[in-house]
JSON list of C-alpha atoms in Angstrom, two decimals:
[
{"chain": "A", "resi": 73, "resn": "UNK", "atom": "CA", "xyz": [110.83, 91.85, 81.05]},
{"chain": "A", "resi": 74, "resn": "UNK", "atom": "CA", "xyz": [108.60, 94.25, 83.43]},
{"chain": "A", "resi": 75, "resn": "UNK", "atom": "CA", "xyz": [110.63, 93.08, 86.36]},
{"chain": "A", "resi": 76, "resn": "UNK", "atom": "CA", "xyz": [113.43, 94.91, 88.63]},
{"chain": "A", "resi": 77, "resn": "UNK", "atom": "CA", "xyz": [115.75, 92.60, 90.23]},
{"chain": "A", "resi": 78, "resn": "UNK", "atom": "CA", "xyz": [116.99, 94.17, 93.89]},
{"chain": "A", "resi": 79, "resn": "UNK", "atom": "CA", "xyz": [119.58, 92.60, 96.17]},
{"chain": "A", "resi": 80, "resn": "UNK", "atom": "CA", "xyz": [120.20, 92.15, 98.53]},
{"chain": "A", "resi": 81, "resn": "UNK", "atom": "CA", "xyz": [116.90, 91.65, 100.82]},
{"chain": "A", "resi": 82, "resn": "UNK", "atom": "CA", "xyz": [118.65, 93.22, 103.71]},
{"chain": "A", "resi": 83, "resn": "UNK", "atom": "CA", "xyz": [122.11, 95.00, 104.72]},
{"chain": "A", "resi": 84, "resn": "UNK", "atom": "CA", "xyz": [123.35, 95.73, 108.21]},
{"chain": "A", "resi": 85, "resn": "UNK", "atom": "CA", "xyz": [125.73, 98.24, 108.27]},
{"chain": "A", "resi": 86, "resn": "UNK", "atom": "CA", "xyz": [128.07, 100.02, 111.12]},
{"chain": "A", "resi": 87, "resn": "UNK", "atom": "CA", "xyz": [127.64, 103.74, 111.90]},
{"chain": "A", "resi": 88, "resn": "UNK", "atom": "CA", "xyz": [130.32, 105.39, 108.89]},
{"chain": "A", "resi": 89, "resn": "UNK", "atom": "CA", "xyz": [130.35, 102.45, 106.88]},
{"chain": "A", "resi": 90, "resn": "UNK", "atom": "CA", "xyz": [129.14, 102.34, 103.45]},
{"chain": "A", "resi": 91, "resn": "UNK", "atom": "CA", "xyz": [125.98, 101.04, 102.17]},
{"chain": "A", "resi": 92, "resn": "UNK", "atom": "CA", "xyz": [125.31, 99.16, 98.97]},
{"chain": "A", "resi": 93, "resn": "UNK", "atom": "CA", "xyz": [122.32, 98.03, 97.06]},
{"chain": "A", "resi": 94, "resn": "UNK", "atom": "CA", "xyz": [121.89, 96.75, 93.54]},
{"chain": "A", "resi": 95, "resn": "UNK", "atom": "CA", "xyz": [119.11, 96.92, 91.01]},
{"chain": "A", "resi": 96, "resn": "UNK", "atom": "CA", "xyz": [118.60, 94.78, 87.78]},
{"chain": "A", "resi": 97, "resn": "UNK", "atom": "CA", "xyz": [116.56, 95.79, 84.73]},
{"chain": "A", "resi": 98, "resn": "UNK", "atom": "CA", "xyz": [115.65, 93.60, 81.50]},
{"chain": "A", "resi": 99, "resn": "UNK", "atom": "CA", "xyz": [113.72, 96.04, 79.80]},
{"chain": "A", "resi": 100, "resn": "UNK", "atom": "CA", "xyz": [115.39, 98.36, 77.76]},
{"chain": "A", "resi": 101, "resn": "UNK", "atom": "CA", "xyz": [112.92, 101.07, 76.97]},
{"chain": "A", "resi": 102, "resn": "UNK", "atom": "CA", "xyz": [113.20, 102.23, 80.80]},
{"chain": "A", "resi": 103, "resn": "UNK", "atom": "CA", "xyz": [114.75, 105.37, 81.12]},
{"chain": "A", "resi": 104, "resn": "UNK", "atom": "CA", "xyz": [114.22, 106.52, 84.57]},
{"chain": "A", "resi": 105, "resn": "UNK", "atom": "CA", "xyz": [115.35, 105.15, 87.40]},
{"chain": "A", "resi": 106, "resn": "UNK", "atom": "CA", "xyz": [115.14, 106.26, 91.51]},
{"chain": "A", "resi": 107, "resn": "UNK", "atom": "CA", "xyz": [115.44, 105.28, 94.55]},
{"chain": "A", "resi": 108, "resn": "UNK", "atom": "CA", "xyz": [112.83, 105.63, 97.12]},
{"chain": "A", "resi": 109, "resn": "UNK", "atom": "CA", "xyz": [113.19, 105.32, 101.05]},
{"chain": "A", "resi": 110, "resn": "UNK", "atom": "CA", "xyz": [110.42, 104.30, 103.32]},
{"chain": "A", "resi": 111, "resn": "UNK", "atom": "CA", "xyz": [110.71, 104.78, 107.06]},
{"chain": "A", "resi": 112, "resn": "UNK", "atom": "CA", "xyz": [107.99, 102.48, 108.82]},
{"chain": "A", "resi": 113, "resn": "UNK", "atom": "CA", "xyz": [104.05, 103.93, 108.55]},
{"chain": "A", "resi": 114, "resn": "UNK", "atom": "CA", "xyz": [105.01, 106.35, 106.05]},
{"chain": "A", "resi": 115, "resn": "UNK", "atom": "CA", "xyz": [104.85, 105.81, 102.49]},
{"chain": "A", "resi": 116, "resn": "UNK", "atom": "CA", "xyz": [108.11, 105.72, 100.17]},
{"chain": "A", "resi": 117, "resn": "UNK", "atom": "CA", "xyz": [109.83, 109.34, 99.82]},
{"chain": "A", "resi": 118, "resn": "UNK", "atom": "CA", "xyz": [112.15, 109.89, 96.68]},
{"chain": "A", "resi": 119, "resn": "UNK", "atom": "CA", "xyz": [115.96, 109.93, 97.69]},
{"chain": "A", "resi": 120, "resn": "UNK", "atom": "CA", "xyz": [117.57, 110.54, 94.25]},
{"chain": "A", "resi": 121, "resn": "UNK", "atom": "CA", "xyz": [117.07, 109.62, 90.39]},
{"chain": "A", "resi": 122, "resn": "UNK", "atom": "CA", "xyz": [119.04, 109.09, 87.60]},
{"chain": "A", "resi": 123, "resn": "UNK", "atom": "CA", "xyz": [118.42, 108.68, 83.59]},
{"chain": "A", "resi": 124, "resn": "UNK", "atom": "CA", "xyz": [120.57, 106.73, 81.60]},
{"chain": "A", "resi": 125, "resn": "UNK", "atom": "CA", "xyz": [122.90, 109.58, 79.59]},
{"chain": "A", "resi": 126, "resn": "UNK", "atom": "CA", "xyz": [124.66, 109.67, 82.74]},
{"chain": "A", "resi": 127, "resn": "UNK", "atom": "CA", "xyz": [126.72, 106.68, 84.43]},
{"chain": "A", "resi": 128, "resn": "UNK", "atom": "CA", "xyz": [126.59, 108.69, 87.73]},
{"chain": "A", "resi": 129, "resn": "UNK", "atom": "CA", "xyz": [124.59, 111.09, 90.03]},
{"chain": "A", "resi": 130, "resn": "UNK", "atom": "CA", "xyz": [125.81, 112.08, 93.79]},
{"chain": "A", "resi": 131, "resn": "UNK", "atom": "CA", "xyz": [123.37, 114.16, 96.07]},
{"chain": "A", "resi": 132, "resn": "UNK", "atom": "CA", "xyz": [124.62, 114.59, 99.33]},
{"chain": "A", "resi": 133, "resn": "UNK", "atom": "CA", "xyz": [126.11, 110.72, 100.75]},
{"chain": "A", "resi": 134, "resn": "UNK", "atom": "CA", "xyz": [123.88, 109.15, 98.00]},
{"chain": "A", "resi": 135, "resn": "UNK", "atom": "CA", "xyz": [125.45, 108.29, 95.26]},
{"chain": "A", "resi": 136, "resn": "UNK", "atom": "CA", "xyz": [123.35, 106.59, 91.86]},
{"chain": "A", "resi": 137, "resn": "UNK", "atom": "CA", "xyz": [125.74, 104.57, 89.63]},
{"chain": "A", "resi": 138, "resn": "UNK", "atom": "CA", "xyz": [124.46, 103.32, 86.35]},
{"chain": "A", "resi": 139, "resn": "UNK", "atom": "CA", "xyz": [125.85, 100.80, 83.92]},
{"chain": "A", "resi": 140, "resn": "UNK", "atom": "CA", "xyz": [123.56, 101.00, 80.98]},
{"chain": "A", "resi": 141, "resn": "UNK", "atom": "CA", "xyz": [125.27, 97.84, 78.92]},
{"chain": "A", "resi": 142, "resn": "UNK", "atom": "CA", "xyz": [124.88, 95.90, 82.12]},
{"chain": "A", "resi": 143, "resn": "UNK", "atom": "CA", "xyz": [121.87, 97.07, 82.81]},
{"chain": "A", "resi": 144, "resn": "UNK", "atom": "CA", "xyz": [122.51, 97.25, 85.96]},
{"chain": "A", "resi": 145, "resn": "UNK", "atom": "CA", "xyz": [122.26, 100.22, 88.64]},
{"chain": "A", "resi": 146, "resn": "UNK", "atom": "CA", "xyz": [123.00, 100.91, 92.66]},
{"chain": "A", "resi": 147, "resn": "UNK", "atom": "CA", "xyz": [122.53, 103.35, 95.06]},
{"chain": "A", "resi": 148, "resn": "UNK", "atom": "CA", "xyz": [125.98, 103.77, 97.59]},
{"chain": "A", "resi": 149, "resn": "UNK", "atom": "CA", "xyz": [125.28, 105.64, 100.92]},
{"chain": "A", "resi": 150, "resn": "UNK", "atom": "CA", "xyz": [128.30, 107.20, 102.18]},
{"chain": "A", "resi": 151, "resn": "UNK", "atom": "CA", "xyz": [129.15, 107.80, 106.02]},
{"chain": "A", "resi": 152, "resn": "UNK", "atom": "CA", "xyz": [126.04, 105.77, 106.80]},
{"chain": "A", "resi": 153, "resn": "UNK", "atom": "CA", "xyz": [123.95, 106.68, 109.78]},
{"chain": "A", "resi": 154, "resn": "UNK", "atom": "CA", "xyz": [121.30, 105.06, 112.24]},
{"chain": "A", "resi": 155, "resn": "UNK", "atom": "CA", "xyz": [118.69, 107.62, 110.62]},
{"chain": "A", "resi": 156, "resn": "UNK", "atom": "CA", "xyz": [119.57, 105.98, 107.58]},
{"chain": "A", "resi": 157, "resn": "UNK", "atom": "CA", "xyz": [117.72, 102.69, 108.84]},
{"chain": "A", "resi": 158, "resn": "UNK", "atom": "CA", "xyz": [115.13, 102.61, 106.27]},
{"chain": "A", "resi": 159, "resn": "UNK", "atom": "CA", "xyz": [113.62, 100.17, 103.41]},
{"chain": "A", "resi": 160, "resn": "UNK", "atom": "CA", "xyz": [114.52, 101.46, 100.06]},
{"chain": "A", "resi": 161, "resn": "UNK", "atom": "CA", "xyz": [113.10, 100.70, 96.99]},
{"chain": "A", "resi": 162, "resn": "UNK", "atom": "CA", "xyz": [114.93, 100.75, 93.10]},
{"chain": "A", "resi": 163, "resn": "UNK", "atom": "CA", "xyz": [112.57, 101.28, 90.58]},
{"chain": "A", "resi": 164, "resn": "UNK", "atom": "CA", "xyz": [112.16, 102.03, 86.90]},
{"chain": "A", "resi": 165, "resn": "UNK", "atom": "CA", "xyz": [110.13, 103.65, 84.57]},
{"chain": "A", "resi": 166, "resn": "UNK", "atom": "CA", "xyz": [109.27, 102.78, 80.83]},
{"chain": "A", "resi": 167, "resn": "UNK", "atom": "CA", "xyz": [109.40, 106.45, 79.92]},
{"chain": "A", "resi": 168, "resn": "UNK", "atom": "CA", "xyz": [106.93, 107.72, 77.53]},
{"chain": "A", "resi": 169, "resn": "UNK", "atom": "CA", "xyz": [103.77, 110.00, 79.33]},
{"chain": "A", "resi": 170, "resn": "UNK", "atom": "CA", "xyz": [103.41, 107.98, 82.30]},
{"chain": "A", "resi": 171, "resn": "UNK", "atom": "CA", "xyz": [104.43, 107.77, 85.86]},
{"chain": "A", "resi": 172, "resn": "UNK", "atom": "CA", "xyz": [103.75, 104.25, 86.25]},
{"chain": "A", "resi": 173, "resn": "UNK", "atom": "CA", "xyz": [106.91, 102.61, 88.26]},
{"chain": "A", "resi": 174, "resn": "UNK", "atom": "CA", "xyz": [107.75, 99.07, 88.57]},
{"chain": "A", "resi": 175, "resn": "UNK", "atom": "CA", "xyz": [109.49, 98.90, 91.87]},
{"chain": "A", "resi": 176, "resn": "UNK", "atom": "CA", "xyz": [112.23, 96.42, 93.03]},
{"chain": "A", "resi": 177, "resn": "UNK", "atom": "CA", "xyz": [111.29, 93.96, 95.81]},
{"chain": "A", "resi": 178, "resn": "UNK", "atom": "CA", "xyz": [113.37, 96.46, 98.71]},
{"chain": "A", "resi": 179, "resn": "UNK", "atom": "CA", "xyz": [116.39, 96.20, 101.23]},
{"chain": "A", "resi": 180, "resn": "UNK", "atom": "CA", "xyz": [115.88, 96.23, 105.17]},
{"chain": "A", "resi": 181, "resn": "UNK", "atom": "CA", "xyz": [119.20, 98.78, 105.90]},
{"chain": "A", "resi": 182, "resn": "UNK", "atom": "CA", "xyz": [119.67, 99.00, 109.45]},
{"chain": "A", "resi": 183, "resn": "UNK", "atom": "CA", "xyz": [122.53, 101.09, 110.10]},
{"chain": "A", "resi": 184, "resn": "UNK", "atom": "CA", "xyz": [124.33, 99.96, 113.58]},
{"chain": "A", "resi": 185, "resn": "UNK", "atom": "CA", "xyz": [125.46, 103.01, 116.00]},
{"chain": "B", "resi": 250, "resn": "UNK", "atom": "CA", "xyz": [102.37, 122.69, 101.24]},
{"chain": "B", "resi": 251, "resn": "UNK", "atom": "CA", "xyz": [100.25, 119.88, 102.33]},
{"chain": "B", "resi": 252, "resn": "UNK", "atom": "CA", "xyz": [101.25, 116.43, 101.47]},
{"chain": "B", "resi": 253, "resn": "UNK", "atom": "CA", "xyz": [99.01, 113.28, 99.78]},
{"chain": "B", "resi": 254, "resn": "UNK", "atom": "CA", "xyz": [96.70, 112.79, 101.93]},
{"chain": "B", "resi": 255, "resn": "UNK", "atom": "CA", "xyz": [94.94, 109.58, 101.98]},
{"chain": "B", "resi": 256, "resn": "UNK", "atom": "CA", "xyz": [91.83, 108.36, 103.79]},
{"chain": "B", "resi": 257, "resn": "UNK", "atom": "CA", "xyz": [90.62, 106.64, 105.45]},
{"chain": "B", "resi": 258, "resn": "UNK", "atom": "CA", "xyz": [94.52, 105.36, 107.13]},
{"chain": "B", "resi": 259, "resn": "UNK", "atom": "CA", "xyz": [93.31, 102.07, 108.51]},
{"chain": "B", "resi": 260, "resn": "UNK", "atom": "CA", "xyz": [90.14, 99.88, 107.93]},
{"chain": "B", "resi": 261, "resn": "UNK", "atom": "CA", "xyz": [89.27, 96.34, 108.23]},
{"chain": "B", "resi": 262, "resn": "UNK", "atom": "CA", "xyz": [86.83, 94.39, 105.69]},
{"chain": "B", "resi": 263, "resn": "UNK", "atom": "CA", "xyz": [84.86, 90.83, 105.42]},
{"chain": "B", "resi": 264, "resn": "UNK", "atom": "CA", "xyz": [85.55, 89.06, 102.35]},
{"chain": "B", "resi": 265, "resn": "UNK", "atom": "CA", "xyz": [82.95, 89.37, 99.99]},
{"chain": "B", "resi": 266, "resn": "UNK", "atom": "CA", "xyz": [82.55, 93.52, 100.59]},
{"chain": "B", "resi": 267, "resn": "UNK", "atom": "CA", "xyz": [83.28, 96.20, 98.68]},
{"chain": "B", "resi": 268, "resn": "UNK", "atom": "CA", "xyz": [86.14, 99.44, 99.64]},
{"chain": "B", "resi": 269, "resn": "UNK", "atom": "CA", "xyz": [85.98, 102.82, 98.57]},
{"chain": "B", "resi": 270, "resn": "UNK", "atom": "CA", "xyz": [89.55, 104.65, 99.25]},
{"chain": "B", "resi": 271, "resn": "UNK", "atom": "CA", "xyz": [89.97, 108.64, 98.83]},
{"chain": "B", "resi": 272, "resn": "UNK", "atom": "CA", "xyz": [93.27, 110.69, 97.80]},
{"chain": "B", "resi": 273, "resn": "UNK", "atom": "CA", "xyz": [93.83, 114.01, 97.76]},
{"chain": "B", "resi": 274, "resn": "UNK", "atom": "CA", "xyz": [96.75, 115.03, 96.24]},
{"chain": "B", "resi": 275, "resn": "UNK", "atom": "CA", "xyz": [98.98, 117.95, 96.63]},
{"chain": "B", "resi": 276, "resn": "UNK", "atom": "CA", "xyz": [97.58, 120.96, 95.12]},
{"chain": "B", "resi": 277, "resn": "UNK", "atom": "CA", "xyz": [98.57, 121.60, 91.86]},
{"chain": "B", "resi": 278, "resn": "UNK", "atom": "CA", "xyz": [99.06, 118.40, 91.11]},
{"chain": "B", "resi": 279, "resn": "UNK", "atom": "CA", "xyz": [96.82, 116.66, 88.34]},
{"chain": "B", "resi": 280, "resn": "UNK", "atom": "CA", "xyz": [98.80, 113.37, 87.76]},
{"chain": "B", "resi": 281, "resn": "UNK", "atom": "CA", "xyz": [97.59, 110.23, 90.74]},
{"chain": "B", "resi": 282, "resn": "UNK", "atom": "CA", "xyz": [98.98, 106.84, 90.63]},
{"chain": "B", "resi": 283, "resn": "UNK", "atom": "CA", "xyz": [97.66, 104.25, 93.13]},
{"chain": "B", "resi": 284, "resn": "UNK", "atom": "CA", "xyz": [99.92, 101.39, 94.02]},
{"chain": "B", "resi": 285, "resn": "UNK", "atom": "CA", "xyz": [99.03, 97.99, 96.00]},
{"chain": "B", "resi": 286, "resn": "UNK", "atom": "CA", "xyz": [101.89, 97.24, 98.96]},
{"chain": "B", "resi": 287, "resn": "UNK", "atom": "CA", "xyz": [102.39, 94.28, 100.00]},
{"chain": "B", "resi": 288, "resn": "UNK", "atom": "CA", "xyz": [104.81, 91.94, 102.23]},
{"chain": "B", "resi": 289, "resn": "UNK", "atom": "CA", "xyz": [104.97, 89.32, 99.70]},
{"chain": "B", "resi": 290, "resn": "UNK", "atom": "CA", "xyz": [105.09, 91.12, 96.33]},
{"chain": "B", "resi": 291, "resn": "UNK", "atom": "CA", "xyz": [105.96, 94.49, 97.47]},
{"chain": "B", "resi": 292, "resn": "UNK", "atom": "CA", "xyz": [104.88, 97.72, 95.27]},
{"chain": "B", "resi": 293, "resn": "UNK", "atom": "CA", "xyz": [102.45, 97.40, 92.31]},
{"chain": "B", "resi": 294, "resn": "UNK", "atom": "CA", "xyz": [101.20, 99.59, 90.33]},
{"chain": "B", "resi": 295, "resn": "UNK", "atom": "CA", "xyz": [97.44, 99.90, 90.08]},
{"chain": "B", "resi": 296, "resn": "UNK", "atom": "CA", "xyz": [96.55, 102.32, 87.88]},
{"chain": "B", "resi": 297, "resn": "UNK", "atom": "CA", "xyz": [97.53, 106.47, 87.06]},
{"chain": "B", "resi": 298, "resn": "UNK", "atom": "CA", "xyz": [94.88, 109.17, 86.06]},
{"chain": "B", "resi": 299, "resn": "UNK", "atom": "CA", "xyz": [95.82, 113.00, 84.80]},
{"chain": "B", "resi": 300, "resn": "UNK", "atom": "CA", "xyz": [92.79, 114.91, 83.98]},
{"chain": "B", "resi": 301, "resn": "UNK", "atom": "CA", "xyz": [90.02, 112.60, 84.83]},
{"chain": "B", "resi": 302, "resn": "UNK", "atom": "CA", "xyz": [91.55, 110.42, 82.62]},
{"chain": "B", "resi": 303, "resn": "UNK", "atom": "CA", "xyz": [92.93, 106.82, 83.40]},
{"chain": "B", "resi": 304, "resn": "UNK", "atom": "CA", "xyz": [96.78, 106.73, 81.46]},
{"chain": "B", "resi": 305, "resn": "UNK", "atom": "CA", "xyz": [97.69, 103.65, 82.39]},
{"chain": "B", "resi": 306, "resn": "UNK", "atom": "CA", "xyz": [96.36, 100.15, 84.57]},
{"chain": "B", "resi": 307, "resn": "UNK", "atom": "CA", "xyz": [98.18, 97.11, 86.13]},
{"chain": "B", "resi": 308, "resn": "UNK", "atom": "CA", "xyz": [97.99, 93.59, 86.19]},
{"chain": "B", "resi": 309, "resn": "UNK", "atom": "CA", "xyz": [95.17, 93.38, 88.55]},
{"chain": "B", "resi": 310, "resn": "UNK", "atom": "CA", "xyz": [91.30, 91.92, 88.04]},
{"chain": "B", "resi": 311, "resn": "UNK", "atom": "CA", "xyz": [88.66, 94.10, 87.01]},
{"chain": "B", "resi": 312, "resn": "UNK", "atom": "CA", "xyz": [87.55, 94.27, 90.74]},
{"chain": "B", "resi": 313, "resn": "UNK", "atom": "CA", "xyz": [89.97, 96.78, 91.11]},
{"chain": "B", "resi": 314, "resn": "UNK", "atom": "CA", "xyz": [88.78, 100.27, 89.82]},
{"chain": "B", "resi": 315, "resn": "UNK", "atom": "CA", "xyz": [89.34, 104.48, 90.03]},
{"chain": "B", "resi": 316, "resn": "UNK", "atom": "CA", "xyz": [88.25, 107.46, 89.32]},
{"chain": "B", "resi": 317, "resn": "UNK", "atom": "CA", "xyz": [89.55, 111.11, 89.19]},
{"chain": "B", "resi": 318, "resn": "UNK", "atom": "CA", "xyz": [87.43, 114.23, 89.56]},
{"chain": "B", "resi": 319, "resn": "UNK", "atom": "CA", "xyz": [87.97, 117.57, 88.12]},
{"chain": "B", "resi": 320, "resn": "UNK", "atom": "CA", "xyz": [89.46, 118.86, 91.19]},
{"chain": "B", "resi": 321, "resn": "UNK", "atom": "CA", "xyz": [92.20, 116.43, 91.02]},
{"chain": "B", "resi": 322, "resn": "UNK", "atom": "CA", "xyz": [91.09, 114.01, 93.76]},
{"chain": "B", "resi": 323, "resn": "UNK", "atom": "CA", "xyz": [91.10, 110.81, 93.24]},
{"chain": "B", "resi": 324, "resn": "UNK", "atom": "CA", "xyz": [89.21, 106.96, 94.85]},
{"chain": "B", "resi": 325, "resn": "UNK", "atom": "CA", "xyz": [89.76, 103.43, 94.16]},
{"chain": "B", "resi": 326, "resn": "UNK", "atom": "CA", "xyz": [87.32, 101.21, 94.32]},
{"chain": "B", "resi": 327, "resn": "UNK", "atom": "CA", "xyz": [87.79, 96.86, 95.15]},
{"chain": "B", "resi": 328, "resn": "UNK", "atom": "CA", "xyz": [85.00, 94.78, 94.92]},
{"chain": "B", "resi": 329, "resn": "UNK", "atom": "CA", "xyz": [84.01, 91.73, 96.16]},
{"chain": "B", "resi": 330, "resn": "UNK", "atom": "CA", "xyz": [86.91, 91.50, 98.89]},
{"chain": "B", "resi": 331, "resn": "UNK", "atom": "CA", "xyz": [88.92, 88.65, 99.11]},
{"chain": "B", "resi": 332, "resn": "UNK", "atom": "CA", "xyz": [91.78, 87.73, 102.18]},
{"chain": "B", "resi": 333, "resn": "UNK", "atom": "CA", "xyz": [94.50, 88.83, 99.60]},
{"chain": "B", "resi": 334, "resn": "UNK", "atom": "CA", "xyz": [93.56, 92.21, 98.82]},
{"chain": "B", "resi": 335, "resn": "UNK", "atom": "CA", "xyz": [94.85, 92.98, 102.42]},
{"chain": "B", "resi": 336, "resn": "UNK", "atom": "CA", "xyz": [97.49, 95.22, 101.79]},
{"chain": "B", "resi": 337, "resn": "UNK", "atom": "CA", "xyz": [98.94, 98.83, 102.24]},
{"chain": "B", "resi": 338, "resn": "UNK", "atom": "CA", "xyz": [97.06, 100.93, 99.06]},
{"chain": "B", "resi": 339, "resn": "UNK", "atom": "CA", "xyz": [99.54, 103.82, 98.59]},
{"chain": "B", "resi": 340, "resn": "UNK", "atom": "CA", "xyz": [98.44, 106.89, 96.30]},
{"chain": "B", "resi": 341, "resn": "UNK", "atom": "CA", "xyz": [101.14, 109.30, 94.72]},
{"chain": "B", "resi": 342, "resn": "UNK", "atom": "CA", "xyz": [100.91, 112.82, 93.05]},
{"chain": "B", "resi": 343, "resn": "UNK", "atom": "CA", "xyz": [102.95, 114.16, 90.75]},
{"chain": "B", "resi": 344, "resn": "UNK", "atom": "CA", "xyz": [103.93, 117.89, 89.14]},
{"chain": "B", "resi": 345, "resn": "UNK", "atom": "CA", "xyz": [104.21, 116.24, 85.51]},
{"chain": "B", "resi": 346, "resn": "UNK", "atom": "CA", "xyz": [103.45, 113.07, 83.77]},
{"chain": "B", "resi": 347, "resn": "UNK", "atom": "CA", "xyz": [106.75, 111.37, 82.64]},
{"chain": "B", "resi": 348, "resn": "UNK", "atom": "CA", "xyz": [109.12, 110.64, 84.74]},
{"chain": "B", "resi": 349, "resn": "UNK", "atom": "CA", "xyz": [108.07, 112.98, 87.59]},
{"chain": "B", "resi": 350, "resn": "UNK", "atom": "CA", "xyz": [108.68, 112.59, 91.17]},
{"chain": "B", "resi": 351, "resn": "UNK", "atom": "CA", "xyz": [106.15, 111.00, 92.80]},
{"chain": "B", "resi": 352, "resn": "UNK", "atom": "CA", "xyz": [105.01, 112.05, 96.07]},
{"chain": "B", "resi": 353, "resn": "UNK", "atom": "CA", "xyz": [103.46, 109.14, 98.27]},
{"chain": "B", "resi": 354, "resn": "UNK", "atom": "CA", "xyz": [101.05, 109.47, 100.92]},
{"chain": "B", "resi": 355, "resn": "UNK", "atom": "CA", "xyz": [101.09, 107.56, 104.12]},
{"chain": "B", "resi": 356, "resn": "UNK", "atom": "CA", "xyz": [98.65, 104.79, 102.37]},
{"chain": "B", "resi": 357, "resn": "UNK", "atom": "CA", "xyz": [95.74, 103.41, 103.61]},
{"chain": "B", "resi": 358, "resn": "UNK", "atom": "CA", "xyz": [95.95, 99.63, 105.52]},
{"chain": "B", "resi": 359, "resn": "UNK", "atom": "CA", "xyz": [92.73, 97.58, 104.29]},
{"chain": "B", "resi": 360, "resn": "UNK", "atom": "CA", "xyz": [93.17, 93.89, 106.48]},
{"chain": "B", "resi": 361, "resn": "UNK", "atom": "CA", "xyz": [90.35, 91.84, 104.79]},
{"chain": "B", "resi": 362, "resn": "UNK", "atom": "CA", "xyz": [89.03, 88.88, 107.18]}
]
């Protein structure tokens, strides 16, 4: 019930093209869910986050959608770029006074030029 | 603003030692998490402190262990070594405690032989 499900492992993508990645959740109490993006020897920076009132949050090329019924959320990059060749992580949190995560298992994006 | 920063960034272990690692978050900050990165079961939370005070812990033995001091700063402690605690220990600070962004630092890479 703790776990986040993220697919796929890793995306190749052409320069302009659009990037998808998908996150599953069982438990319901999360209500707090971002993405994170790690460039290699760094540690994970946060992109964008959503809650679940909202089915949708854009920022820039990065768009958040959420299906709360589903359970179910993914981050879309738009007009992908080779700086966009990062791991990024889903994650949720169980809400309450805590900042504990649980983080999904990454995608490898490497965005071709 | 300075970042997390975490020390020391590298260091290499025999099973059976012990590991102190050191975080400094970003000032003004008084919530740390630490989380455990690894290849084969990615990011996992390790435990969060706010005011000397340990919130929350993770699914790991009792060989792992942290502290906070007053001035925010924060160590983890492993044990007893063994080959699988090899991994990238990441420590985050945050502005608030529930559902706050968390900023990472750059980790610290313990290789255990």
């Amino acid at each position: 019930q703790q776990q986040v499900k993220q697919s796929p492992q890793s995306l190749i993508v052409q320069k302009g093209g659009i990037s998808i990645i998908n996150c599953a959740y069982e438990n319901t109490a999360f209500d707090y869910f971002p993405w994170y993006q790690q460039f290699p020897g760094k540690g994970p920076a946060l992109l964008i986050a959503i809650r679940p009132d909202v089915s949708e949050k854009k920022e820039g090329r990065f768009t958040i959608s959420f299906n709360k019924s589903a359970k179910q959320f993914s981050l879309h990059i738009m007009d992908s770029q080779p700086g966009d060749s990062a791991t990024y992580f889903c994650a949720a949190g169980p809400g309450g006074a805590t900042n504990k995560l649980i983080f999904g298992t990454g995608t490898l994006l490497a965005v071709q030029p | 603003k300075a970042g997390v920063t975490q020390t020391p960034r590298y260091l290499i272990k025999t099973r059976g030692q012990q590991v102190t690692l050191s975080c400094s978050p970003i000032s003004g900050h008084r919530s740390v998490s630490w989380y455990q990165q690894t290849p084969g079961q990615g990011l996992q939370f390790l435990f969060e402190y706010f005011s000397e005070t340990q919130r929350n812990k993770g699914n790991f033995p009792g060989r792992f262990s942290g502290r906070q001091f007053s001035n925010s700063r924060s160590e983890m402690n492993v044990s007893t070594l063994e080959l699988g605690d090899s991994a990238l220990y990441l420590c985050a600070s945050s502005l608030v405690v529930g559902g706050g962004e968390l900023f990472f630092g750059e980790g610290s890479r313990l290789t255990v032989l």
